[in-house]
Structures are given as C-alpha cells and as structure tokens.
Amino acid sequence: MKRSHGAFVRIGALLLVLFALSGAPAHAGSWVNGHYANAWGSRGFQLWVPTGYQPGEELPLVVALHGCFQNPDQFAGLTRLNQKADTERFLVLYPNQATLSNGTQCWNFMIATNMERGMGEPSIIVGMVGWVKSHYAVDEHRVYVGGVSSGAVMSSILLACYSDVFAAGMVGAGAMYKAATTASGSAYAMLFGSIYNPDDRGHDAWACSGKPRWRVPVLVLHGTEDDVVNPLNGEQVVRQFLQTNDYGDDGADNDSVPYRPTQVRNGGVPGGRGYTVKDYAYGGRLLVQKYEMQGMGHAWPGGDPAYLFSDPSGPDATTLMWDFFKQHTR
C-alpha cells in the first residue's frame, strides 16, 4: 500500500517523540548564569546543572561558597565539584561576592546585618536557593551548604540561621557563628581564635533560626598549620554546633549532645598528608565530624593544583563533603 509523503513525515515525527520520551541522550552538564536582588542588595550567581539532568527530576542542591580572592569559576575548578555533581547527580549553586561589596571578594561575615535571619548577604544567598527551586526540581529535604575560608564562615551563619533550609553543611578552614562582630574582632579571631564562648554562640545560633527543633549536621575541615585562620577556630566550630544541637534536640542546655567524640581514628593519603578524624554521633546518627589535616595550611585539601589555595597532598575534601552530605536529609 502506498503512503503519501505527508504520512511518512507524520510517522517520522511520532518516532522522534517516542525516542525523546523513552531514551534520548541526556544533555551534557552546563552553566546557568543569574542574578538575585532583594532589599539587602544584589549578587550574581552561577548554577551548575549536571550531566544527565532531566526536567522535573528532583535532585539535591549544594550551595558552594568561595573564599577570598576567588570567584565561582575558580572555586569550581579548585574543588572539582562540578565533576562530582555529574557523577553523583546534584545541582551546584555558586553565589558570587561582588567586588563592589568587598574588594577581596570575601563574604562579609563580620557585619552585624549578615549574622541575622532575613537580613544581609545570608538572605540574598537563601533567595538564590529559592530561585533555583522555582526553576528546577530540587529535593527540599536535601539542600546543603559548604565553603572555604570566608565562605566557610558564611556557611556557619547560614547553618545557624536557616536550619530549616539546609540539611547539613561543611565548614572548611573557617570559624563558628558570630566568631567576630567587628572587622578588628574578625582579624583577631582569624589569628588567635574567637574571644567568644562557643557554648554561648551555640545558643545564639539556635535562636537565630527561630528556635526550631532541627539538628544541624556539620563537617569541619581544618589544617593544623593554618596560619590564616587559626586551627582553634575549627575546634570552636565543633563545640558551637554541638551546643546548637544540644538545644535543637530538646530545647534545653542539658548536654544531651555531649562535647566528646564517639570515635577517633587516624588515616592518611599514600605519599601525602595524615589526618585525624573525630566523629560526634547522636542517636546513631553522625552529627558532627572533624578532619584535622596534619601539617596543612590554609587550603582546600585534595584540590586541583592549578588553582590557588589547593593542597593536593591532602584527602579529597570534595568527596569527604559529599559523602557527609548524602548521609543527611532534613
């Protein structure tokens, strides 16, 4: 039986549609550039959409906060986080600190308005998270935040004040919530550790989110020879978030989440750095984990050596971070 040219076109079109629905090749990973503004200012951002993303498919979201003298492209290159996102299937949001807001591209964690819920730079970053959720399918229970240096301190603020948004976080070579409240205090804290009591800041962090009954799982990474952010800051982060979780557990300061590790172990990278891992578990769940990198300075361990602030002899911080994140849902 003869078929008209039009019939063949219609059949071909139908086959293409069926192919698209049942087995079309997934697209390669790609960048999406955007801008977000609210009453507290505006910032640009870059979103990595991983290879194989299918519209409507719910994926986890990782918010990645660069440090000083960095931008999203450099932080993505340093951490190789996009490659991890392609392999493990998650979105990555890279907020960008504007040079007009800070000439060295540091996040302004020492400014009072940036330490409160619904204000300052944290509100802009959370607004970006909302933008991503409105344009892509995001698993609401698997939104994470992590950063290095000033980005790590901003991560502490976001985890403190938005525990209803983030399921877990990572603080790399950073400091605790409200480690400093002035520029001069920030300089002192970076050199010597915060003058403030981590237990007091633990309560402040719990209060900042509106006293929710949320636990805040945190991974802490710090080099023992960090001469930019004193290693004492890393230990203060651990204690502060254990105290925050003590309140988050039952609303009381009663050491229900104690400040003592449930496990301590040592490891090392063949031909590279040794490290000590301290686990703080609660109710059978790893709540806080700290990696102390022996002899490491102010750096991202395991990073690409082509970028500043890399320590390729350390364990892969990107893998450590994602392995920690994927244990936790909000």
Short mmCIF file of C-alpha atoms in Angstrom, two decimals:
data_model
loop_
_atom_site.label_atom_id
_atom_site.label_comp_id
_atom_site.label_asym_id
_atom_site.label_seq_id
_atom_site.Cartn_x
_atom_site.Cartn_y
_atom_site.Cartn_z
CA MET A 1 0.00 0.00 0.00
CA LYS A 2 1.38 3.40 -0.94
CA ARG A 3 1.78 6.11 1.65
CA SER A 4 1.88 9.80 0.96
CA HIS A 5 4.94 11.91 1.74
CA GLY A 6 2.91 13.61 4.48
CA ALA A 7 2.17 10.27 6.14
CA PHE A 8 5.88 9.41 6.29
CA VAL A 9 6.61 12.82 7.84
CA ARG A 10 3.95 12.26 10.49
CA ILE A 11 5.26 8.76 11.26
CA GLY A 12 8.82 10.07 11.47
CA ALA A 13 7.78 12.84 13.82
CA LEU A 14 5.94 10.34 16.04
CA LEU A 15 9.02 8.12 16.21
CA LEU A 16 11.16 11.09 17.22
CA VAL A 17 8.74 11.94 20.03
CA LEU A 18 8.70 8.35 21.27
CA PHE A 19 12.52 8.28 21.17
CA ALA A 20 12.67 11.51 23.14
CA LEU A 21 10.35 10.13 25.78
CA SER A 22 11.99 6.75 26.14
CA GLY A 23 15.68 7.02 25.55
CA ALA A 24 17.05 10.27 24.19
CA PRO A 25 20.66 11.02 25.16
CA ALA A 26 20.85 13.20 28.27
CA HIS A 27 22.37 16.65 27.83
CA ALA A 28 25.88 17.49 28.97
CA GLY A 29 26.41 19.49 32.14
CA SER A 30 26.03 23.23 31.70
CA TRP A 31 26.34 26.60 33.43
CA VAL A 32 23.38 28.87 34.08
CA ASN A 33 24.25 32.46 34.98
CA GLY A 34 21.87 34.53 37.03
CA HIS A 35 21.39 37.48 39.32
CA TYR A 36 19.37 37.83 42.51
CA ALA A 37 18.37 41.01 44.34
CA ASN A 38 16.35 41.85 47.43
CA ALA A 39 16.15 44.76 49.85
CA TRP A 40 19.65 43.94 51.14
CA GLY A 41 21.44 44.11 47.84
CA SER A 42 22.15 42.04 44.75
CA ARG A 43 24.66 39.39 43.75
CA GLY A 44 25.34 37.28 40.71
CA PHE A 45 25.47 33.52 40.79
CA GLN A 46 26.34 30.53 38.64
CA LEU A 47 24.40 27.28 38.71
CA TRP A 48 25.88 24.01 37.52
CA VAL A 49 23.24 21.73 36.01
CA PRO A 50 24.77 18.25 35.94
CA THR A 51 25.13 15.94 33.00
CA GLY A 52 22.01 13.87 32.52
CA TYR A 53 19.63 16.31 34.17
CA GLN A 54 16.03 15.68 33.13
CA PRO A 55 13.43 18.43 33.72
CA GLY A 56 11.15 17.50 36.58
CA GLU A 57 13.65 15.14 38.20
CA GLU A 58 14.22 16.12 41.83
CA LEU A 59 17.91 16.47 42.64
CA PRO A 60 19.83 17.55 45.74
CA LEU A 61 21.28 21.07 45.74
CA VAL A 62 24.69 22.06 47.10
CA VAL A 63 25.40 25.74 47.76
CA ALA A 64 29.16 26.28 47.32
CA LEU A 65 30.67 29.43 48.83
CA HIS A 66 34.06 30.55 47.58
CA GLY A 67 36.69 32.19 49.75
CA CYS A 68 38.55 35.48 49.41
CA PHE A 69 40.31 36.21 46.10
CA GLN A 70 38.06 33.66 44.39
CA ASN A 71 35.00 33.56 42.18
CA PRO A 72 32.62 30.74 41.22
CA ASP A 73 34.68 29.57 38.24
CA GLN A 74 37.84 29.38 40.34
CA PHE A 75 36.12 27.64 43.23
CA ALA A 76 34.52 25.12 40.87
CA GLY A 77 37.94 24.46 39.32
CA LEU A 78 39.69 24.15 42.68
CA THR A 79 37.16 21.73 44.15
CA ARG A 80 36.20 19.79 41.01
CA LEU A 81 32.71 19.97 42.46
CA ASN A 82 31.03 20.01 39.05
CA GLN A 83 32.61 16.69 38.17
CA LYS A 84 31.35 15.26 41.45
CA ALA A 85 27.88 16.66 40.68
CA ASP A 86 27.92 14.97 37.27
CA THR A 87 28.84 11.64 38.83
CA GLU A 88 26.56 11.81 41.88
CA ARG A 89 23.74 13.81 40.26
CA PHE A 90 23.15 17.04 42.15
CA LEU A 91 22.87 20.74 41.32
CA VAL A 92 25.54 23.19 42.48
CA LEU A 93 24.79 26.85 43.21
CA TYR A 94 27.80 29.19 43.35
CA PRO A 95 26.90 32.63 44.75
CA ASN A 96 29.41 35.29 43.74
CA GLN A 97 30.62 38.00 46.09
CA ALA A 98 30.67 41.33 44.26
CA THR A 99 33.95 43.27 44.30
CA LEU A 100 31.90 46.40 44.99
CA SER A 101 30.76 44.79 48.25
CA ASN A 102 34.20 43.50 49.20
CA GLY A 103 37.34 44.37 47.24
CA THR A 104 38.95 41.00 48.02
CA GLN A 105 35.73 39.07 47.29
CA CYS A 106 35.46 37.89 50.90
CA TRP A 107 31.99 37.30 52.28
CA ASN A 108 31.30 39.97 54.90
CA PHE A 109 30.67 37.64 57.80
CA MET A 110 31.82 40.20 60.38
CA ILE A 111 29.00 42.71 59.64
CA ALA A 112 26.11 42.55 62.11
CA THR A 113 23.37 42.52 59.47
CA ASN A 114 24.97 39.43 57.96
CA MET A 115 24.52 37.46 61.18
CA GLU A 116 20.74 37.52 61.40
CA ARG A 117 17.92 35.67 59.71
CA GLY A 118 16.21 37.52 56.89
CA MET A 119 18.95 40.12 56.58
CA GLY A 120 22.12 40.89 54.64
CA GLU A 121 24.15 38.55 52.49
CA PRO A 122 22.67 35.36 54.00
CA SER A 123 19.19 36.44 52.91
CA ILE A 124 20.50 37.02 49.37
CA ILE A 125 22.05 33.55 49.25
CA VAL A 126 18.85 31.94 50.56
CA GLY A 127 16.95 33.95 47.98
CA MET A 128 19.14 32.37 45.30
CA VAL A 129 18.21 28.95 46.69
CA GLY A 130 14.57 29.94 46.26
CA TRP A 131 15.26 30.97 42.67
CA VAL A 132 16.80 27.58 41.90
CA LYS A 133 13.82 25.82 43.46
CA SER A 134 11.45 27.85 41.30
CA HIS A 135 13.26 26.97 38.07
CA TYR A 136 14.46 23.40 38.72
CA ALA A 137 13.18 20.37 40.57
CA VAL A 138 15.04 20.40 43.89
CA ASP A 139 14.69 17.86 46.67
CA GLU A 140 13.57 20.13 49.53
CA HIS A 141 15.00 17.72 52.07
CA ARG A 142 18.48 17.62 50.52
CA VAL A 143 19.77 21.18 50.30
CA TYR A 144 23.32 21.63 51.62
CA VAL A 145 25.87 24.41 52.03
CA GLY A 146 29.64 24.35 52.25
CA GLY A 147 32.52 26.73 51.78
CA VAL A 148 36.13 27.57 52.42
CA SER A 149 37.63 30.44 54.44
CA SER A 150 35.22 33.41 54.41
CA GLY A 151 32.75 31.18 52.55
CA ALA A 152 33.06 28.69 55.38
CA VAL A 153 32.23 31.34 57.99
CA MET A 154 29.23 32.35 55.89
CA SER A 155 28.26 28.66 55.84
CA SER A 156 28.29 28.70 59.66
CA ILE A 157 25.91 31.68 59.58
CA LEU A 158 23.56 30.02 57.09
CA LEU A 159 23.50 26.77 59.07
CA ALA A 160 22.81 28.72 62.25
CA CYS A 161 20.09 30.99 60.92
CA TYR A 162 18.48 28.77 58.28
CA SER A 163 18.48 25.29 59.76
CA ASP A 164 15.03 24.89 58.19
CA VAL A 165 16.59 25.28 54.72
CA PHE A 166 19.85 23.32 54.92
CA ALA A 167 20.04 19.63 55.77
CA ALA A 168 23.79 19.71 56.53
CA GLY A 169 26.86 21.82 55.95
CA MET A 170 30.63 21.94 55.68
CA VAL A 171 32.97 24.49 57.24
CA GLY A 172 36.44 24.36 55.67
CA ALA A 173 39.20 26.49 57.25
CA GLY A 174 36.51 28.73 58.71
CA ALA A 175 35.09 29.88 62.02
CA MET A 176 31.97 29.50 64.14
CA TYR A 177 28.80 31.56 64.08
CA LYS A 178 29.44 35.08 65.39
CA ALA A 179 33.13 34.36 65.91
CA ALA A 180 33.59 38.10 65.48
CA THR A 181 31.21 41.04 65.29
CA THR A 182 33.61 43.74 64.04
CA ALA A 183 36.35 43.98 61.43
CA SER A 184 39.04 44.25 64.10
CA GLY A 185 37.50 41.38 66.03
CA SER A 186 37.50 39.33 62.84
CA ALA A 187 41.21 39.91 62.36
CA TYR A 188 41.87 38.84 65.95
CA ALA A 189 39.70 35.72 65.64
CA MET A 190 41.43 34.64 62.45
CA LEU A 191 44.86 34.95 64.10
CA PHE A 192 44.12 33.66 67.59
CA GLY A 193 40.61 32.19 67.69
CA SER A 194 37.40 33.85 68.78
CA ILE A 195 37.22 35.55 72.16
CA TYR A 196 33.62 34.37 72.50
CA ASN A 197 32.45 31.23 74.27
CA PRO A 198 31.37 28.58 71.71
CA ASP A 199 28.62 27.45 74.10
CA ASP A 200 27.14 30.96 74.14
CA ARG A 201 27.40 31.16 70.36
CA GLY A 202 25.76 27.73 70.17
CA HIS A 203 22.71 29.18 71.88
CA ASP A 204 22.78 32.24 69.63
CA ALA A 205 22.87 30.01 66.57
CA TRP A 206 19.89 28.00 67.79
CA ALA A 207 17.97 31.19 68.46
CA CYS A 208 18.76 32.68 65.04
CA SER A 209 16.67 30.08 63.23
CA GLY A 210 13.72 30.88 65.47
CA LYS A 211 14.42 28.07 67.91
CA PRO A 212 13.37 25.20 65.64
CA ARG A 213 13.81 21.61 66.75
CA TRP A 214 16.22 20.97 63.88
CA ARG A 215 19.52 19.18 64.21
CA VAL A 216 22.35 20.75 62.21
CA PRO A 217 24.87 18.17 60.94
CA VAL A 218 28.25 19.78 60.21
CA LEU A 219 31.52 18.60 58.70
CA VAL A 220 34.58 20.60 59.80
CA LEU A 221 37.88 20.53 57.87
CA HIS A 222 40.97 22.38 59.11
CA GLY A 223 44.72 22.19 58.69
CA THR A 224 46.86 22.00 61.82
CA GLU A 225 49.27 24.60 60.39
CA ASP A 226 46.71 27.08 59.06
CA ASP A 227 48.37 30.49 59.52
CA VAL A 228 45.44 32.47 58.09
CA VAL A 229 42.59 31.05 60.19
CA ASN A 230 43.96 29.71 63.46
CA PRO A 231 43.12 25.99 63.88
CA LEU A 232 41.47 26.85 67.20
CA ASN A 233 38.60 28.19 65.10
CA GLY A 234 37.92 24.72 63.75
CA GLU A 235 37.55 23.32 67.25
CA GLN A 236 35.30 26.23 68.18
CA VAL A 237 33.06 25.40 65.22
CA VAL A 238 32.73 21.84 66.51
CA ARG A 239 31.82 22.95 70.02
CA GLN A 240 29.44 25.68 68.87
CA PHE A 241 27.41 23.34 66.66
CA LEU A 242 27.36 20.60 69.28
CA GLN A 243 25.87 23.15 71.65
CA THR A 244 23.42 24.28 68.96
CA ASN A 245 22.37 20.66 68.51
CA ASP A 246 22.08 20.26 72.28
CA TYR A 247 19.42 22.97 72.21
CA GLY A 248 17.95 21.68 68.95
CA ASP A 249 17.47 18.24 70.48
CA ASP A 250 15.09 19.18 73.27
CA GLY A 251 15.25 22.96 73.72
CA ALA A 252 17.48 22.81 76.78
CA ASP A 253 21.18 23.13 77.64
CA ASN A 254 21.49 19.74 79.32
CA ASP A 255 24.42 18.08 77.49
CA SER A 256 22.04 15.70 75.72
CA VAL A 257 24.51 16.14 72.85
CA PRO A 258 27.86 15.96 74.65
CA TYR A 259 31.15 17.60 73.68
CA ARG A 260 33.18 14.44 73.35
CA PRO A 261 33.86 12.32 70.29
CA THR A 262 32.20 8.95 69.97
CA GLN A 263 35.06 7.78 67.79
CA VAL A 264 38.59 8.97 66.94
CA ARG A 265 40.65 7.45 64.16
CA ASN A 266 43.72 8.27 62.11
CA GLY A 267 44.21 7.99 58.38
CA GLY A 268 46.41 9.23 55.60
CA VAL A 269 46.83 9.73 51.88
CA PRO A 270 49.51 7.43 50.41
CA GLY A 271 52.51 9.68 49.87
CA GLY A 272 50.51 12.61 51.22
CA ARG A 273 49.13 14.01 54.45
CA GLY A 274 47.98 12.21 57.52
CA TYR A 275 44.82 13.24 59.29
CA THR A 276 42.79 12.64 62.41
CA VAL A 277 39.02 12.17 62.24
CA LYS A 278 36.74 12.84 65.20
CA ASP A 279 33.13 11.67 65.00
CA TYR A 280 30.36 13.02 67.19
CA ALA A 281 27.35 10.76 66.84
CA TYR A 282 23.98 11.13 68.49
CA GLY A 283 21.11 8.67 68.41
CA GLY A 284 23.03 6.51 65.99
CA ARG A 285 23.50 9.39 63.57
CA LEU A 286 26.76 11.15 62.71
CA LEU A 287 26.02 14.72 63.75
CA VAL A 288 29.40 16.48 63.68
CA GLN A 289 32.62 15.26 62.09
CA LYS A 290 36.02 16.92 62.13
CA TYR A 291 39.05 16.25 59.93
CA GLU A 292 42.36 17.63 61.20
CA MET A 293 44.86 17.64 58.31
CA GLN A 294 48.37 17.23 59.69
CA GLY A 295 50.75 19.99 58.58
CA MET A 296 48.27 21.59 56.17
CA GLY A 297 47.96 25.36 55.89
CA HIS A 298 45.06 27.46 54.68
CA ALA A 299 43.84 25.34 51.79
CA TRP A 300 41.28 23.06 50.19
CA PRO A 301 42.67 19.54 50.63
CA GLY A 302 42.84 17.43 47.52
CA GLY A 303 42.13 20.39 45.27
CA ASP A 304 43.29 20.96 41.71
CA PRO A 305 46.86 22.31 41.96
CA ALA A 306 46.22 24.64 39.03
CA TYR A 307 44.26 26.91 41.41
CA LEU A 308 45.16 28.96 44.46
CA PHE A 309 44.51 27.53 47.92
CA SER A 310 44.93 23.93 46.82
CA ASP A 311 46.70 21.28 48.88
CA PRO A 312 46.77 18.26 46.55
CA SER A 313 48.56 16.13 49.15
CA GLY A 314 45.51 16.10 51.40
CA PRO A 315 42.45 13.84 51.20
CA ASP A 316 39.81 14.87 48.66
CA ALA A 317 37.68 17.40 50.55
CA THR A 318 35.02 17.39 47.84
CA THR A 319 34.46 13.66 48.26
CA LEU A 320 34.53 13.98 52.06
CA MET A 321 31.94 16.75 51.87
CA TRP A 322 29.55 14.95 49.56
CA ASP A 323 29.89 11.65 51.44
CA PHE A 324 28.93 13.53 54.61
CA PHE A 325 26.05 15.39 52.97
CA LYS A 326 24.39 12.37 51.46
CA GLN A 327 24.02 10.78 54.90
CA HIS A 328 21.64 13.56 55.92
CA THR A 329 18.18 14.71 54.95
CA ARG A 330 16.18 17.43 56.65
#
